[in-house]
Structures are given as structure tokens and as C-alpha cells.
Short mmCIF file of C-alpha atoms in Angstrom, two decimals:
data_model
loop_
_atom_site.label_atom_id
_atom_site.label_comp_id
_atom_site.label_asym_id
_atom_site.label_seq_id
_atom_site.Cartn_x
_atom_site.Cartn_y
_atom_site.Cartn_z
CA UNK A 198 0.00 0.00 0.00
CA UNK A 199 2.91 2.26 -0.84
CA UNK A 200 0.81 4.74 -2.89
CA UNK A 201 -1.84 5.45 -0.26
CA UNK A 202 -1.52 9.05 0.97
CA UNK A 203 -0.67 9.48 4.64
CA UNK A 204 -4.10 10.94 5.43
CA UNK A 205 -5.72 7.68 4.24
CA UNK A 206 -3.09 5.17 5.41
CA UNK A 207 -5.14 4.14 8.45
CA UNK A 208 -8.21 3.20 6.36
CA UNK A 209 -8.97 -0.49 6.05
CA UNK A 210 -8.71 -1.97 2.56
CA UNK A 211 -9.68 -5.33 1.14
CA UNK A 212 -7.39 -5.50 -1.89
CA UNK A 213 -4.45 -3.25 -1.06
CA UNK A 214 -2.57 -3.94 -4.30
CA UNK A 215 -5.63 -2.91 -6.34
CA UNK A 216 -5.98 0.23 -4.26
CA UNK A 217 -2.43 1.15 -5.26
CA UNK A 218 -3.21 0.37 -8.92
CA UNK A 219 -6.33 2.55 -8.69
CA UNK A 220 -4.35 5.42 -7.15
CA UNK A 221 -1.75 5.10 -9.93
CA UNK A 222 -4.51 5.06 -12.55
CA UNK A 223 -6.09 8.22 -11.13
CA UNK A 224 -2.75 10.00 -11.12
CA UNK A 225 -2.34 13.70 -10.52
CA UNK A 226 -5.49 15.45 -9.25
CA UNK A 227 -4.80 18.51 -11.43
CA UNK A 228 -4.82 16.25 -14.49
CA UNK A 229 -8.12 14.69 -13.37
CA UNK A 230 -9.59 18.16 -12.81
CA UNK A 231 -8.47 19.28 -16.27
CA UNK A 232 -10.17 16.31 -17.93
CA UNK A 233 -13.27 16.77 -15.79
CA UNK A 234 -13.55 20.32 -17.11
CA UNK A 235 -13.20 19.03 -20.68
CA UNK A 236 -15.97 16.51 -20.13
CA UNK A 237 -18.19 19.20 -18.62
CA UNK A 238 -17.84 21.15 -21.88
CA UNK A 239 -19.12 18.09 -23.74
CA UNK A 240 -22.04 17.62 -21.33
CA UNK A 241 -24.09 20.39 -22.94
CA UNK A 242 -25.81 19.24 -26.17
CA UNK A 243 -25.39 22.65 -27.82
CA UNK A 244 -21.67 22.85 -27.10
CA UNK A 245 -21.19 19.26 -28.19
CA UNK A 246 -23.05 19.96 -31.45
CA UNK A 247 -20.82 22.99 -32.07
CA UNK A 248 -17.67 20.98 -31.41
CA UNK A 249 -18.82 18.15 -33.67
CA UNK A 250 -19.57 20.64 -36.46
CA UNK A 251 -16.19 22.34 -36.10
CA UNK A 252 -14.39 19.02 -35.86
CA UNK A 253 -15.90 17.61 -39.04
CA UNK A 254 -16.51 20.70 -41.19
CA UNK A 255 -13.60 22.90 -40.15
CA UNK A 256 -13.72 26.63 -39.45
CA UNK A 257 -17.21 28.13 -39.42
CA UNK A 258 -18.73 31.52 -38.62
CA UNK A 259 -21.35 32.00 -35.89
CA UNK A 260 -24.24 32.31 -38.36
CA UNK A 261 -23.20 29.15 -40.19
CA UNK A 262 -22.88 27.28 -36.89
CA UNK A 263 -26.35 28.50 -35.91
CA UNK A 264 -27.81 27.08 -39.12
CA UNK A 265 -25.89 23.82 -38.77
CA UNK A 266 -26.88 23.25 -35.12
CA UNK A 267 -30.36 24.78 -35.06
CA UNK A 268 -29.26 27.16 -32.31
CA UNK A 269 -29.81 30.92 -32.30
CA UNK A 270 -26.85 33.20 -33.02
CA UNK A 271 -26.65 34.58 -29.44
CA UNK A 272 -26.63 31.05 -27.98
CA UNK A 273 -23.87 30.03 -30.40
CA UNK A 274 -21.84 33.12 -29.50
CA UNK A 275 -22.24 32.46 -25.78
CA UNK A 276 -21.20 28.80 -26.14
CA UNK A 277 -18.22 29.77 -28.30
CA UNK A 278 -17.11 32.31 -25.68
CA UNK A 279 -17.06 29.55 -23.08
CA UNK A 280 -15.23 27.15 -25.42
CA UNK A 281 -12.73 29.86 -26.36
CA UNK A 282 -12.08 30.72 -22.70
CA UNK A 283 -11.46 27.01 -22.02
CA UNK A 284 -8.92 26.92 -24.87
CA UNK A 285 -10.92 24.44 -26.95
CA UNK A 286 -11.67 26.70 -29.92
CA UNK A 287 -10.21 29.87 -31.35
CA UNK A 288 -11.57 32.46 -33.73
CA UNK A 289 -9.72 33.67 -36.82
CA UNK A 290 -10.81 37.02 -38.17
CA UNK A 291 -11.20 37.37 -41.93
CA UNK A 292 -12.34 40.94 -42.55
CA UNK A 293 -15.64 41.28 -40.67
CA UNK A 294 -16.13 37.53 -40.35
CA UNK A 295 -14.76 35.42 -37.50
CA UNK A 296 -14.45 31.72 -38.24
CA UNK A 297 -14.09 29.40 -35.27
CA UNK A 298 -12.03 26.25 -35.29
CA UNK A 299 -11.19 23.45 -32.87
CA UNK A 300 -7.69 23.80 -31.37
CA UNK A 301 -7.76 21.36 -28.43
CA UNK A 302 -6.12 18.28 -29.95
CA UNK A 303 -7.08 16.13 -26.95
CA UNK A 304 -10.73 16.73 -27.82
CA UNK A 305 -10.44 15.20 -31.31
CA UNK A 306 -10.41 11.50 -30.27
CA UNK A 307 -13.44 12.11 -28.04
CA UNK A 308 -15.32 13.73 -30.90
CA UNK A 309 -14.23 10.92 -33.25
CA UNK A 310 -15.65 8.42 -30.76
CA UNK A 311 -18.92 10.35 -30.56
CA UNK A 312 -19.25 10.49 -34.34
CA UNK A 313 -18.31 6.82 -34.79
CA UNK A 314 -20.90 5.74 -32.22
CA UNK A 315 -23.57 7.82 -33.98
CA UNK A 316 -22.79 6.22 -37.33
CA UNK A 317 -22.11 2.77 -35.88
CA UNK A 318 -18.59 2.85 -37.26
CA UNK A 319 -15.83 0.82 -35.64
CA UNK A 320 -13.26 3.03 -33.96
CA UNK A 321 -9.69 2.30 -35.02
CA UNK A 322 -6.43 3.25 -33.45
CA UNK A 323 -5.32 3.42 -29.81
CA UNK A 324 -8.77 4.28 -28.43
CA UNK A 325 -10.30 1.15 -29.96
CA UNK A 326 -7.97 -1.14 -28.04
CA UNK A 327 -8.81 0.56 -24.74
CA UNK A 328 -12.58 0.04 -25.14
#
């Protein structure tokens, strides 16, 4: 039970070696928090729809994203502000038009998985072996 933090060392365990494996799997709490925040961004259907659209279609303006997702322009803008603040998307200005694109590379495999599940496609690559 070498990985159990001192504040939990006096707790009774049943499978101590698995507790250590679980602690190793959880890893750094800051890393867990970071991924939790990413997943919370995906928890909203509107934000997820925006991310899927940007992932598959590439850079799109707010009005185009509104048409694609069925959301209103102000709702798209608000969601994009949140996604931009989280570092998931960025906007590139082209004259008076701002086109948004996905920049969080860690989000791409999650969005691939979501799209593959929707279309009943087998997922290939490293994520397929983990499932």
C-alpha cells in the first residue's frame, strides 16, 4: 500500500494492491480536474453539437454554426465564448467575419468516438484497443 496518501493510510482496505493500482490510474489530481472540465464542456448538447460541427466541417462563422446546429446566433456566441475561454476553440478574423475552429487536440479523439458511435462505425487506433 505504498501509494496510499498518509491521510488515508489508516483506512482499512480489502485489496491493497488494487488500491495502489487505482491510485496510480487516477494520477495527478490537477490532471483529473483538467479532464473533468473538458468533459463538462461536452455535457451540454449545444456545445457538443458545435464541437462536432467544427471538428468535421472545419472553421465556421457563428451564423453558419447556428444554421448547422439549429441554435440561435446569441446562444452560439455564448457557447463559443465559453469554449474559447477554455482553450478548446479559437476564432480567426477574416475581414468582418470570424471563423471558429477546434484547437484542443485532446478533444479530437473524443469527438471521433462520438461520431463513430452515432454512425455505428468501428473506432480504429489506440482508443479502440482501450474500449
